[in-house]
């Protein structure tokens, strides 16, 4: 029997004895006074019960304290059952303090909008949402591929869809602009203003959700946007060009990842970022994010690798929270798809979930003021498959010879056998 059980059993026995004595005394007094003072009997009985229960609770608490004095510190603390019992007994005797309905606290003061600058911002958004910004390009291409498949698209179709997107964005921006302005007032109606950028991103992503109701199309649109933006960053020399890799590698993709994140931060899109493998990593500048063991886990073992990417106060935070409050997960995440494109070129497939974190503890449970967007990323090895003109399944992979082990050779032989069986 555990020491806590040894302590608890005498207390319960004492409690039962005291309760029996109290009930017997109350019944005796009740029978004596029943014929003489019926009107005051219930009051006397209630008073005696409360006094007895109060004494019992005090005695039990004292006994527990005495019993636990000589026990080890590990067993001296009260357990959940003891705390619950004490809470209910105190509420029965004297009544616990009632909190009532707790209202949310006043919102935090809104900081002045940041000024977004640099050549990255026109790639992310422009006020007119024309085809020169990457999200509109990706959305138009996704809609056309959905309608026409791989057939060639003419310029008239692209212009028609672009005009429809612009009209919908303008309508939504006017409709919900007052609500956004009340929460976070902008100083000028330009996408270089952080809060007006936020409003425009909300209107564009709501438009994309309307035009792409299918979740598969939405995922393809987001990944298409990331590829186009990452390529545009390299074409305009905003980040170094990626070097071809001989094998999938998280370690060698890290410089490009940091270059992309630094570009977002230097453009004032966000106030900062942090990338680490888990929340236990307090200092992201000490230990490396990835190492050779992670690459080996991906290539030889086929195991997944996780990491967390935090973006602090992104310019799309208000839009993302608003869409999240509308029970939708399709928010304007501009950083996640771009990083996914980086890892895709490194031969690593990534999938991510986005959360919003309030890093400060607040006593009021209804207070929630997040300023951090956290993406939990899961990596796996890319085994790309496609159907060629002969309807034969082709499996493509590149593995360096010095990484091959017996288990990995067996794994790839199985893949080759599967490919050959499909060809027959």
GROMACS .gro file of C-alpha atoms in nm:
model
  424
    1UNK     CA    1   0.000   0.000   0.000
    2UNK     CA    2   0.129   0.346  -0.088
    3UNK     CA    3   0.216   0.593   0.196
    4UNK     CA    4  -0.059   0.826   0.075
    5UNK     CA    5  -0.315   0.549   0.125
    6UNK     CA    6  -0.185   0.491   0.478
    7UNK     CA    7  -0.235   0.860   0.554
    8UNK     CA    8  -0.576   0.884   0.393
    9UNK     CA    9  -0.741   0.580   0.559
   10UNK     CA   10  -0.719   0.705   0.922
   11UNK     CA   11  -0.863   1.037   0.811
   12UNK     CA   12  -1.160   0.870   0.646
   13UNK     CA   13  -1.217   0.649   0.950
   14UNK     CA   14  -1.211   0.952   1.178
   15UNK     CA   15  -1.450   1.134   0.948
   16UNK     CA   16  -1.699   0.846   0.948
   17UNK     CA   17  -1.689   0.818   1.328
   18UNK     CA   18  -1.744   1.191   1.372
   19UNK     CA   19  -2.028   1.190   1.121
   20UNK     CA   20  -2.197   0.900   1.301
   21UNK     CA   21  -2.166   1.075   1.638
   22UNK     CA   22  -2.297   1.402   1.496
   23UNK     CA   23  -2.595   1.237   1.331
   24UNK     CA   24  -2.677   1.047   1.649
   25UNK     CA   25  -2.664   1.365   1.855
   26UNK     CA   26  -2.881   1.553   1.609
   27UNK     CA   27  -3.139   1.273   1.598
   28UNK     CA   28  -3.152   1.263   1.979
   29UNK     CA   29  -3.206   1.638   2.006
   30UNK     CA   30  -3.459   1.625   1.727
   31UNK     CA   31  -3.666   1.357   1.903
   32UNK     CA   32  -3.659   1.551   2.231
   33UNK     CA   33  -3.770   1.878   2.077
   34UNK     CA   34  -4.012   1.740   1.822
   35UNK     CA   35  -4.322   1.765   2.043
   36UNK     CA   36  -4.229   2.085   2.228
   37UNK     CA   37  -4.079   2.317   1.960
   38UNK     CA   38  -4.158   2.201   1.611
   39UNK     CA   39  -4.098   2.543   1.456
   40UNK     CA   40  -3.740   2.577   1.583
   41UNK     CA   41  -3.641   2.213   1.547
   42UNK     CA   42  -3.528   2.242   1.185
   43UNK     CA   43  -3.322   2.552   1.265
   44UNK     CA   44  -3.152   2.385   1.562
   45UNK     CA   45  -3.085   2.073   1.362
   46UNK     CA   46  -2.934   2.270   1.074
   47UNK     CA   47  -2.717   2.475   1.312
   48UNK     CA   48  -2.589   2.167   1.492
   49UNK     CA   49  -2.515   1.995   1.162
   50UNK     CA   50  -2.315   2.291   1.034
   51UNK     CA   51  -2.119   2.321   1.360
   52UNK     CA   52  -2.045   1.950   1.363
   53UNK     CA   53  -1.938   1.944   1.000
   54UNK     CA   54  -1.714   2.245   1.055
   55UNK     CA   55  -1.543   2.075   1.349
   56UNK     CA   56  -1.509   1.752   1.153
   57UNK     CA   57  -1.346   1.932   0.863
   58UNK     CA   58  -1.105   2.113   1.095
   59UNK     CA   59  -1.017   1.793   1.279
   60UNK     CA   60  -0.965   1.605   0.955
   61UNK     CA   61  -0.737   1.879   0.818
   62UNK     CA   62  -0.533   1.888   1.140
   63UNK     CA   63  -0.508   1.510   1.148
   64UNK     CA   64  -0.388   1.508   0.788
   65UNK     CA   65  -0.126   1.769   0.868
   66UNK     CA   66  -0.004   1.574   1.172
   67UNK     CA   67  -0.004   1.246   0.983
   68UNK     CA   68   0.195   1.385   0.694
   69UNK     CA   69   0.453   1.564   0.913
   70UNK     CA   70   0.672   1.259   0.946
   71UNK     CA   71   0.625   1.135   0.590
   72UNK     CA   72   0.863   1.199   0.305
   73UNK     CA   73   0.821   1.524   0.108
   74UNK     CA   74   0.715   1.329  -0.200
   75UNK     CA   75   0.406   1.202  -0.017
   76UNK     CA   76   0.339   1.512   0.194
   77UNK     CA   77   0.152   1.694  -0.083
   78UNK     CA   78  -0.222   1.642  -0.103
   79UNK     CA   79  -0.354   1.436  -0.388
   80UNK     CA   80  -0.634   1.528  -0.625
   81UNK     CA   81  -0.891   1.326  -0.429
   82UNK     CA   82  -0.800   1.497  -0.103
   83UNK     CA   83  -0.814   1.843  -0.257
   84UNK     CA   84  -1.151   1.770  -0.419
   85UNK     CA   85  -1.291   1.633  -0.093
   86UNK     CA   86  -1.175   1.940   0.102
   87UNK     CA   87  -1.321   2.173  -0.160
   88UNK     CA   88  -1.665   2.008  -0.151
   89UNK     CA   89  -1.671   1.988   0.228
   90UNK     CA   90  -1.585   2.355   0.266
   91UNK     CA   91  -1.852   2.443   0.012
   92UNK     CA   92  -2.106   2.231   0.204
   93UNK     CA   93  -2.024   2.391   0.540
   94UNK     CA   94  -1.951   2.754   0.466
   95UNK     CA   95  -1.983   2.799   0.093
   96UNK     CA   96  -1.689   2.874  -0.133
   97UNK     CA   97  -1.641   3.220  -0.277
   98UNK     CA   98  -1.843   3.254  -0.595
   99UNK     CA   99  -1.663   3.405  -0.890
  100UNK     CA  100  -1.961   3.458  -1.116
  101UNK     CA  101  -1.927   3.525  -1.487
  102UNK     CA  102  -1.581   3.653  -1.580
  103UNK     CA  103  -1.577   3.901  -1.866
  104UNK     CA  104  -1.284   3.933  -2.108
  105UNK     CA  105  -1.034   4.204  -2.030
  106UNK     CA  106  -0.996   4.511  -2.244
  107UNK     CA  107  -0.796   4.449  -2.564
  108UNK     CA  108  -0.431   4.542  -2.560
  109UNK     CA  109  -0.341   4.880  -2.711
  110UNK     CA  110  -0.272   4.853  -3.083
  111UNK     CA  111   0.078   4.945  -3.194
  112UNK     CA  112   0.120   5.184  -3.489
  113UNK     CA  113   0.135   5.000  -3.823
  114UNK     CA  114   0.473   4.901  -3.955
  115UNK     CA  115   0.579   5.028  -4.294
  116UNK     CA  116   0.643   4.737  -4.529
  117UNK     CA  117   0.927   4.804  -4.769
  118UNK     CA  118   1.155   4.642  -5.017
  119UNK     CA  119   1.111   4.453  -5.345
  120UNK     CA  120   0.943   4.158  -5.172
  121UNK     CA  121   0.619   4.343  -5.089
  122UNK     CA  122   0.498   4.398  -5.451
  123UNK     CA  123   0.548   4.026  -5.508
  124UNK     CA  124   0.328   3.943  -5.209
  125UNK     CA  125   0.043   4.189  -5.272
  126UNK     CA  126  -0.054   4.511  -5.443
  127UNK     CA  127  -0.353   4.734  -5.380
  128UNK     CA  128  -0.531   4.644  -5.705
  129UNK     CA  129  -0.456   4.270  -5.670
  130UNK     CA  130  -0.342   4.264  -6.030
  131UNK     CA  131  -0.164   3.973  -6.198
  132UNK     CA  132   0.175   4.119  -6.107
  133UNK     CA  133   0.148   3.988  -5.750
  134UNK     CA  134   0.224   3.620  -5.697
  135UNK     CA  135  -0.094   3.511  -5.510
  136UNK     CA  136  -0.316   3.635  -5.794
  137UNK     CA  137  -0.095   3.463  -6.051
  138UNK     CA  138  -0.117   3.136  -5.859
  139UNK     CA  139  -0.493   3.168  -5.813
  140UNK     CA  140  -0.553   3.236  -6.184
  141UNK     CA  141  -0.334   2.942  -6.284
  142UNK     CA  142  -0.509   2.712  -6.039
  143UNK     CA  143  -0.856   2.809  -6.163
  144UNK     CA  144  -0.752   2.761  -6.527
  145UNK     CA  145  -0.591   2.423  -6.457
  146UNK     CA  146  -0.908   2.320  -6.274
  147UNK     CA  147  -1.123   2.413  -6.573
  148UNK     CA  148  -0.901   2.316  -6.866
  149UNK     CA  149  -0.662   2.060  -6.720
  150UNK     CA  150  -0.325   2.070  -6.894
  151UNK     CA  151  -0.462   2.242  -7.204
  152UNK     CA  152  -0.308   2.574  -7.302
  153UNK     CA  153  -0.483   2.884  -7.173
  154UNK     CA  154  -0.524   3.204  -7.369
  155UNK     CA  155  -0.468   3.557  -7.244
  156UNK     CA  156  -0.838   3.646  -7.256
  157UNK     CA  157  -0.925   3.376  -7.004
  158UNK     CA  158  -0.651   3.495  -6.768
  159UNK     CA  159  -0.766   3.858  -6.793
  160UNK     CA  160  -1.127   3.761  -6.731
  161UNK     CA  161  -1.046   3.565  -6.417
  162UNK     CA  162  -0.811   3.836  -6.291
  163UNK     CA  163  -1.083   4.097  -6.330
  164UNK     CA  164  -1.330   3.878  -6.142
  165UNK     CA  165  -1.080   3.837  -5.858
  166UNK     CA  166  -1.023   4.213  -5.839
  167UNK     CA  167  -1.395   4.286  -5.822
  168UNK     CA  168  -1.452   4.035  -5.544
  169UNK     CA  169  -1.154   4.161  -5.345
  170UNK     CA  170  -1.272   4.521  -5.374
  171UNK     CA  171  -1.624   4.426  -5.263
  172UNK     CA  172  -1.501   4.234  -4.959
  173UNK     CA  173  -1.253   4.505  -4.867
  174UNK     CA  174  -1.527   4.767  -4.861
  175UNK     CA  175  -1.767   4.537  -4.678
  176UNK     CA  176  -1.540   4.443  -4.389
  177UNK     CA  177  -1.300   4.738  -4.393
  178UNK     CA  178  -1.477   4.921  -4.110
  179UNK     CA  179  -1.447   4.621  -3.877
  180UNK     CA  180  -1.075   4.582  -3.950
  181UNK     CA  181  -1.016   4.955  -3.908
  182UNK     CA  182  -1.183   4.953  -3.566
  183UNK     CA  183  -0.947   4.681  -3.443
  184UNK     CA  184  -0.629   4.805  -3.611
  185UNK     CA  185  -0.651   5.145  -3.785
  186UNK     CA  186  -0.422   5.199  -4.081
  187UNK     CA  187  -0.264   5.531  -4.164
  188UNK     CA  188  -0.289   5.506  -4.542
  189UNK     CA  189  -0.474   5.282  -4.783
  190UNK     CA  190  -0.166   5.120  -4.929
  191UNK     CA  191  -0.028   4.770  -4.894
  192UNK     CA  192   0.290   4.922  -4.752
  193UNK     CA  193   0.079   4.990  -4.441
  194UNK     CA  194   0.080   4.677  -4.223
  195UNK     CA  195  -0.290   4.687  -4.134
  196UNK     CA  196  -0.414   4.768  -4.485
  197UNK     CA  197  -0.196   4.483  -4.612
  198UNK     CA  198  -0.373   4.262  -4.357
  199UNK     CA  199  -0.718   4.369  -4.482
  200UNK     CA  200  -0.622   4.309  -4.846
  201UNK     CA  201  -0.482   3.964  -4.766
  202UNK     CA  202  -0.808   3.874  -4.591
  203UNK     CA  203  -1.017   3.984  -4.890
  204UNK     CA  204  -0.795   3.796  -5.137
  205UNK     CA  205  -0.798   3.470  -4.939
  206UNK     CA  206  -1.172   3.489  -4.888
  207UNK     CA  207  -1.203   3.530  -5.264
  208UNK     CA  208  -0.975   3.229  -5.318
  209UNK     CA  209  -1.188   3.024  -5.078
  210UNK     CA  210  -1.499   3.114  -5.278
  211UNK     CA  211  -1.342   3.031  -5.614
  212UNK     CA  212  -1.173   2.713  -5.486
  213UNK     CA  213  -1.424   2.532  -5.263
  214UNK     CA  214  -1.235   2.203  -5.298
  215UNK     CA  215  -0.968   2.141  -5.033
  216UNK     CA  216  -0.738   1.967  -5.281
  217UNK     CA  217  -0.748   2.270  -5.511
  218UNK     CA  218  -0.674   2.498  -5.217
  219UNK     CA  219  -0.368   2.295  -5.121
  220UNK     CA  220  -0.245   2.298  -5.482
  221UNK     CA  221  -0.300   2.675  -5.500
  222UNK     CA  222  -0.101   2.735  -5.181
  223UNK     CA  223   0.190   2.518  -5.296
  224UNK     CA  224   0.182   2.676  -5.642
  225UNK     CA  225   0.204   3.019  -5.477
  226UNK     CA  226   0.506   2.906  -5.273
  227UNK     CA  227   0.690   2.775  -5.579
  228UNK     CA  228   0.624   3.091  -5.781
  229UNK     CA  229   0.730   3.320  -5.497
  230UNK     CA  230   1.047   3.123  -5.423
  231UNK     CA  231   1.142   3.129  -5.791
  232UNK     CA  232   1.072   3.504  -5.815
  233UNK     CA  233   1.293   3.567  -5.512
  234UNK     CA  234   1.581   3.393  -5.686
  235UNK     CA  235   1.514   3.552  -6.026
  236UNK     CA  236   1.523   3.902  -5.874
  237UNK     CA  237   1.838   3.818  -5.674
  238UNK     CA  238   1.659   3.877  -5.343
  239UNK     CA  239   1.812   3.554  -5.209
  240UNK     CA  240   2.098   3.336  -5.335
  241UNK     CA  241   2.010   3.083  -5.601
  242UNK     CA  242   1.964   2.732  -5.471
  243UNK     CA  243   2.243   2.489  -5.550
  244UNK     CA  244   2.152   2.150  -5.698
  245UNK     CA  245   2.169   1.871  -5.442
  246UNK     CA  246   2.277   1.516  -5.514
  247UNK     CA  247   2.043   1.379  -5.248
  248UNK     CA  248   1.754   1.492  -5.029
  249UNK     CA  249   1.893   1.692  -4.739
  250UNK     CA  250   1.745   1.905  -4.463
  251UNK     CA  251   2.088   2.016  -4.346
  252UNK     CA  252   2.189   2.165  -4.681
  253UNK     CA  253   1.850   2.329  -4.729
  254UNK     CA  254   1.884   2.530  -4.407
  255UNK     CA  255   2.082   2.825  -4.557
  256UNK     CA  256   1.804   2.883  -4.812
  257UNK     CA  257   1.540   2.855  -4.540
  258UNK     CA  258   1.714   3.119  -4.329
  259UNK     CA  259   1.761   3.342  -4.636
  260UNK     CA  260   1.385   3.334  -4.704
  261UNK     CA  261   1.297   3.405  -4.340
  262UNK     CA  262   1.549   3.690  -4.321
  263UNK     CA  263   1.400   3.842  -4.637
  264UNK     CA  264   1.052   3.843  -4.482
  265UNK     CA  265   1.189   4.004  -4.167
  266UNK     CA  266   1.398   4.268  -4.346
  267UNK     CA  267   1.088   4.370  -4.546
  268UNK     CA  268   0.906   4.436  -4.215
  269UNK     CA  269   0.653   4.167  -4.299
  270UNK     CA  270   0.721   4.024  -3.952
  271UNK     CA  271   0.912   4.130  -3.643
  272UNK     CA  272   1.114   3.812  -3.613
  273UNK     CA  273   1.121   3.435  -3.650
  274UNK     CA  274   1.249   3.122  -3.483
  275UNK     CA  275   1.303   2.773  -3.619
  276UNK     CA  276   1.370   2.473  -3.394
  277UNK     CA  277   1.286   2.105  -3.369
  278UNK     CA  278   1.063   2.133  -3.061
  279UNK     CA  279   0.957   2.368  -2.782
  280UNK     CA  280   1.231   2.237  -2.552
  281UNK     CA  281   1.487   2.426  -2.762
  282UNK     CA  282   1.519   2.745  -2.562
  283UNK     CA  283   1.807   2.890  -2.759
  284UNK     CA  284   1.772   2.856  -3.135
  285UNK     CA  285   2.125   2.992  -3.189
  286UNK     CA  286   2.301   2.711  -3.002
  287UNK     CA  287   2.226   2.367  -3.136
  288UNK     CA  288   2.175   2.312  -3.509
  289UNK     CA  289   1.817   2.274  -3.627
  290UNK     CA  290   1.898   1.967  -3.838
  291UNK     CA  291   2.191   1.728  -3.842
  292UNK     CA  292   2.312   1.431  -4.044
  293UNK     CA  293   2.101   1.194  -3.836
  294UNK     CA  294   1.787   1.371  -3.958
  295UNK     CA  295   1.896   1.327  -4.319
  296UNK     CA  296   1.976   0.963  -4.254
  297UNK     CA  297   1.634   0.911  -4.094
  298UNK     CA  298   1.468   1.049  -4.405
  299UNK     CA  299   1.671   0.859  -4.663
  300UNK     CA  300   1.760   0.521  -4.517
  301UNK     CA  301   1.486   0.465  -4.262
  302UNK     CA  302   1.198   0.656  -4.418
  303UNK     CA  303   1.118   0.813  -4.082
  304UNK     CA  304   0.962   1.156  -4.060
  305UNK     CA  305   1.131   1.459  -3.906
  306UNK     CA  306   0.948   1.742  -3.730
  307UNK     CA  307   1.029   2.105  -3.668
  308UNK     CA  308   0.854   2.423  -3.552
  309UNK     CA  309   0.872   2.756  -3.735
  310UNK     CA  310   0.752   3.062  -3.544
  311UNK     CA  311   0.682   3.395  -3.716
  312UNK     CA  312   0.630   3.683  -3.474
  313UNK     CA  313   0.364   3.944  -3.554
  314UNK     CA  314   0.325   3.867  -3.926
  315UNK     CA  315   0.139   4.129  -4.129
  316UNK     CA  316  -0.136   3.874  -4.201
  317UNK     CA  317  -0.203   3.793  -3.835
  318UNK     CA  318  -0.535   3.978  -3.812
  319UNK     CA  319  -0.666   3.821  -4.133
  320UNK     CA  320  -0.561   3.473  -4.021
  321UNK     CA  321  -0.729   3.511  -3.681
  322UNK     CA  322  -1.046   3.645  -3.843
  323UNK     CA  323  -1.066   3.352  -4.086
  324UNK     CA  324  -0.985   3.111  -3.803
  325UNK     CA  325  -1.272   3.262  -3.605
  326UNK     CA  326  -1.499   3.195  -3.903
  327UNK     CA  327  -1.426   2.822  -3.857
  328UNK     CA  328  -1.192   2.798  -4.155
  329UNK     CA  329  -0.826   2.690  -4.171
  330UNK     CA  330  -0.766   2.843  -4.513
  331UNK     CA  331  -0.584   3.159  -4.404
  332UNK     CA  332  -0.322   3.379  -4.572
  333UNK     CA  333  -0.002   3.201  -4.469
  334UNK     CA  334   0.269   3.345  -4.694
  335UNK     CA  335   0.576   3.205  -4.516
  336UNK     CA  336   0.482   2.837  -4.488
  337UNK     CA  337   0.427   2.770  -4.862
  338UNK     CA  338   0.753   2.946  -4.950
  339UNK     CA  339   0.950   2.728  -4.709
  340UNK     CA  340   0.770   2.423  -4.848
  341UNK     CA  341   0.901   2.518  -5.193
  342UNK     CA  342   1.256   2.543  -5.054
  343UNK     CA  343   1.235   2.195  -4.905
  344UNK     CA  344   1.070   2.059  -5.218
  345UNK     CA  345   1.373   2.161  -5.423
  346UNK     CA  346   1.587   1.988  -5.163
  347UNK     CA  347   1.399   1.663  -5.228
  348UNK     CA  348   1.198   1.678  -4.906
  349UNK     CA  349   0.820   1.679  -4.889
  350UNK     CA  350   0.665   1.890  -4.613
  351UNK     CA  351   0.320   1.922  -4.462
  352UNK     CA  352   0.238   2.176  -4.194
  353UNK     CA  353  -0.030   2.289  -3.953
  354UNK     CA  354  -0.058   2.648  -3.833
  355UNK     CA  355  -0.137   2.758  -3.478
  356UNK     CA  356  -0.158   3.097  -3.307
  357UNK     CA  357   0.007   3.140  -2.969
  358UNK     CA  358  -0.028   3.393  -2.691
  359UNK     CA  359   0.310   3.352  -2.516
  360UNK     CA  360   0.207   3.541  -2.201
  361UNK     CA  361   0.019   3.380  -1.913
  362UNK     CA  362  -0.307   3.560  -1.838
  363UNK     CA  363  -0.515   3.480  -1.524
  364UNK     CA  364  -0.841   3.545  -1.707
  365UNK     CA  365  -0.910   3.234  -1.919
  366UNK     CA  366  -1.108   3.445  -2.166
  367UNK     CA  367  -0.808   3.663  -2.251
  368UNK     CA  368  -0.636   3.554  -2.571
  369UNK     CA  369  -0.403   3.795  -2.748
  370UNK     CA  370  -0.179   3.590  -2.982
  371UNK     CA  371   0.114   3.749  -3.161
  372UNK     CA  372   0.296   3.436  -3.278
  373UNK     CA  373   0.214   3.217  -3.576
  374UNK     CA  374   0.358   2.869  -3.529
  375UNK     CA  375   0.382   2.618  -3.812
  376UNK     CA  376   0.441   2.256  -3.713
  377UNK     CA  377   0.618   2.102  -4.012
  378UNK     CA  378   0.649   1.731  -4.088
  379UNK     CA  379   0.909   1.620  -4.342
  380UNK     CA  380   0.925   1.305  -4.550
  381UNK     CA  381   1.119   1.182  -4.851
  382UNK     CA  382   0.979   1.270  -5.194
  383UNK     CA  383   0.901   0.968  -5.410
  384UNK     CA  384   0.751   1.144  -5.708
  385UNK     CA  385   0.516   0.944  -5.929
  386UNK     CA  386   0.361   1.036  -6.260
  387UNK     CA  387   0.187   0.873  -6.554
  388UNK     CA  388   0.369   0.899  -6.886
  389UNK     CA  389   0.222   0.866  -7.237
  390UNK     CA  390   0.240   0.484  -7.218
  391UNK     CA  391   0.045   0.482  -6.891
  392UNK     CA  392   0.351   0.333  -6.721
  393UNK     CA  393   0.422   0.423  -6.359
  394UNK     CA  394   0.764   0.578  -6.312
  395UNK     CA  395   0.928   0.619  -5.972
  396UNK     CA  396   1.208   0.874  -5.946
  397UNK     CA  397   1.461   0.910  -5.665
  398UNK     CA  398   1.824   1.005  -5.618
  399UNK     CA  399   2.025   0.841  -5.342
  400UNK     CA  400   2.404   0.875  -5.296
  401UNK     CA  401   2.593   0.545  -5.287
  402UNK     CA  402   2.758   0.605  -4.950
  403UNK     CA  403   2.415   0.630  -4.782
  404UNK     CA  404   2.285   0.296  -4.909
  405UNK     CA  405   2.238   0.025  -4.648
  406UNK     CA  406   2.097  -0.326  -4.666
  407UNK     CA  407   1.755  -0.209  -4.550
  408UNK     CA  408   1.744   0.081  -4.796
  409UNK     CA  409   1.852  -0.142  -5.088
  410UNK     CA  410   1.574  -0.385  -5.001
  411UNK     CA  411   1.329  -0.094  -4.982
  412UNK     CA  412   1.417   0.037  -5.328
  413UNK     CA  413   1.414  -0.312  -5.481
  414UNK     CA  414   1.056  -0.344  -5.361
  415UNK     CA  415   0.972  -0.011  -5.526
  416UNK     CA  416   1.133  -0.127  -5.850
  417UNK     CA  417   0.939  -0.454  -5.843
  418UNK     CA  418   0.618  -0.261  -5.789
  419UNK     CA  419   0.700  -0.039  -6.088
  420UNK     CA  420   0.775  -0.337  -6.312
  421UNK     CA  421   0.455  -0.515  -6.208
  422UNK     CA  422   0.254  -0.206  -6.305
  423UNK     CA  423   0.427  -0.194  -6.645
  424UNK     CA  424   0.330  -0.554  -6.719
   0.00000   0.00000   0.00000
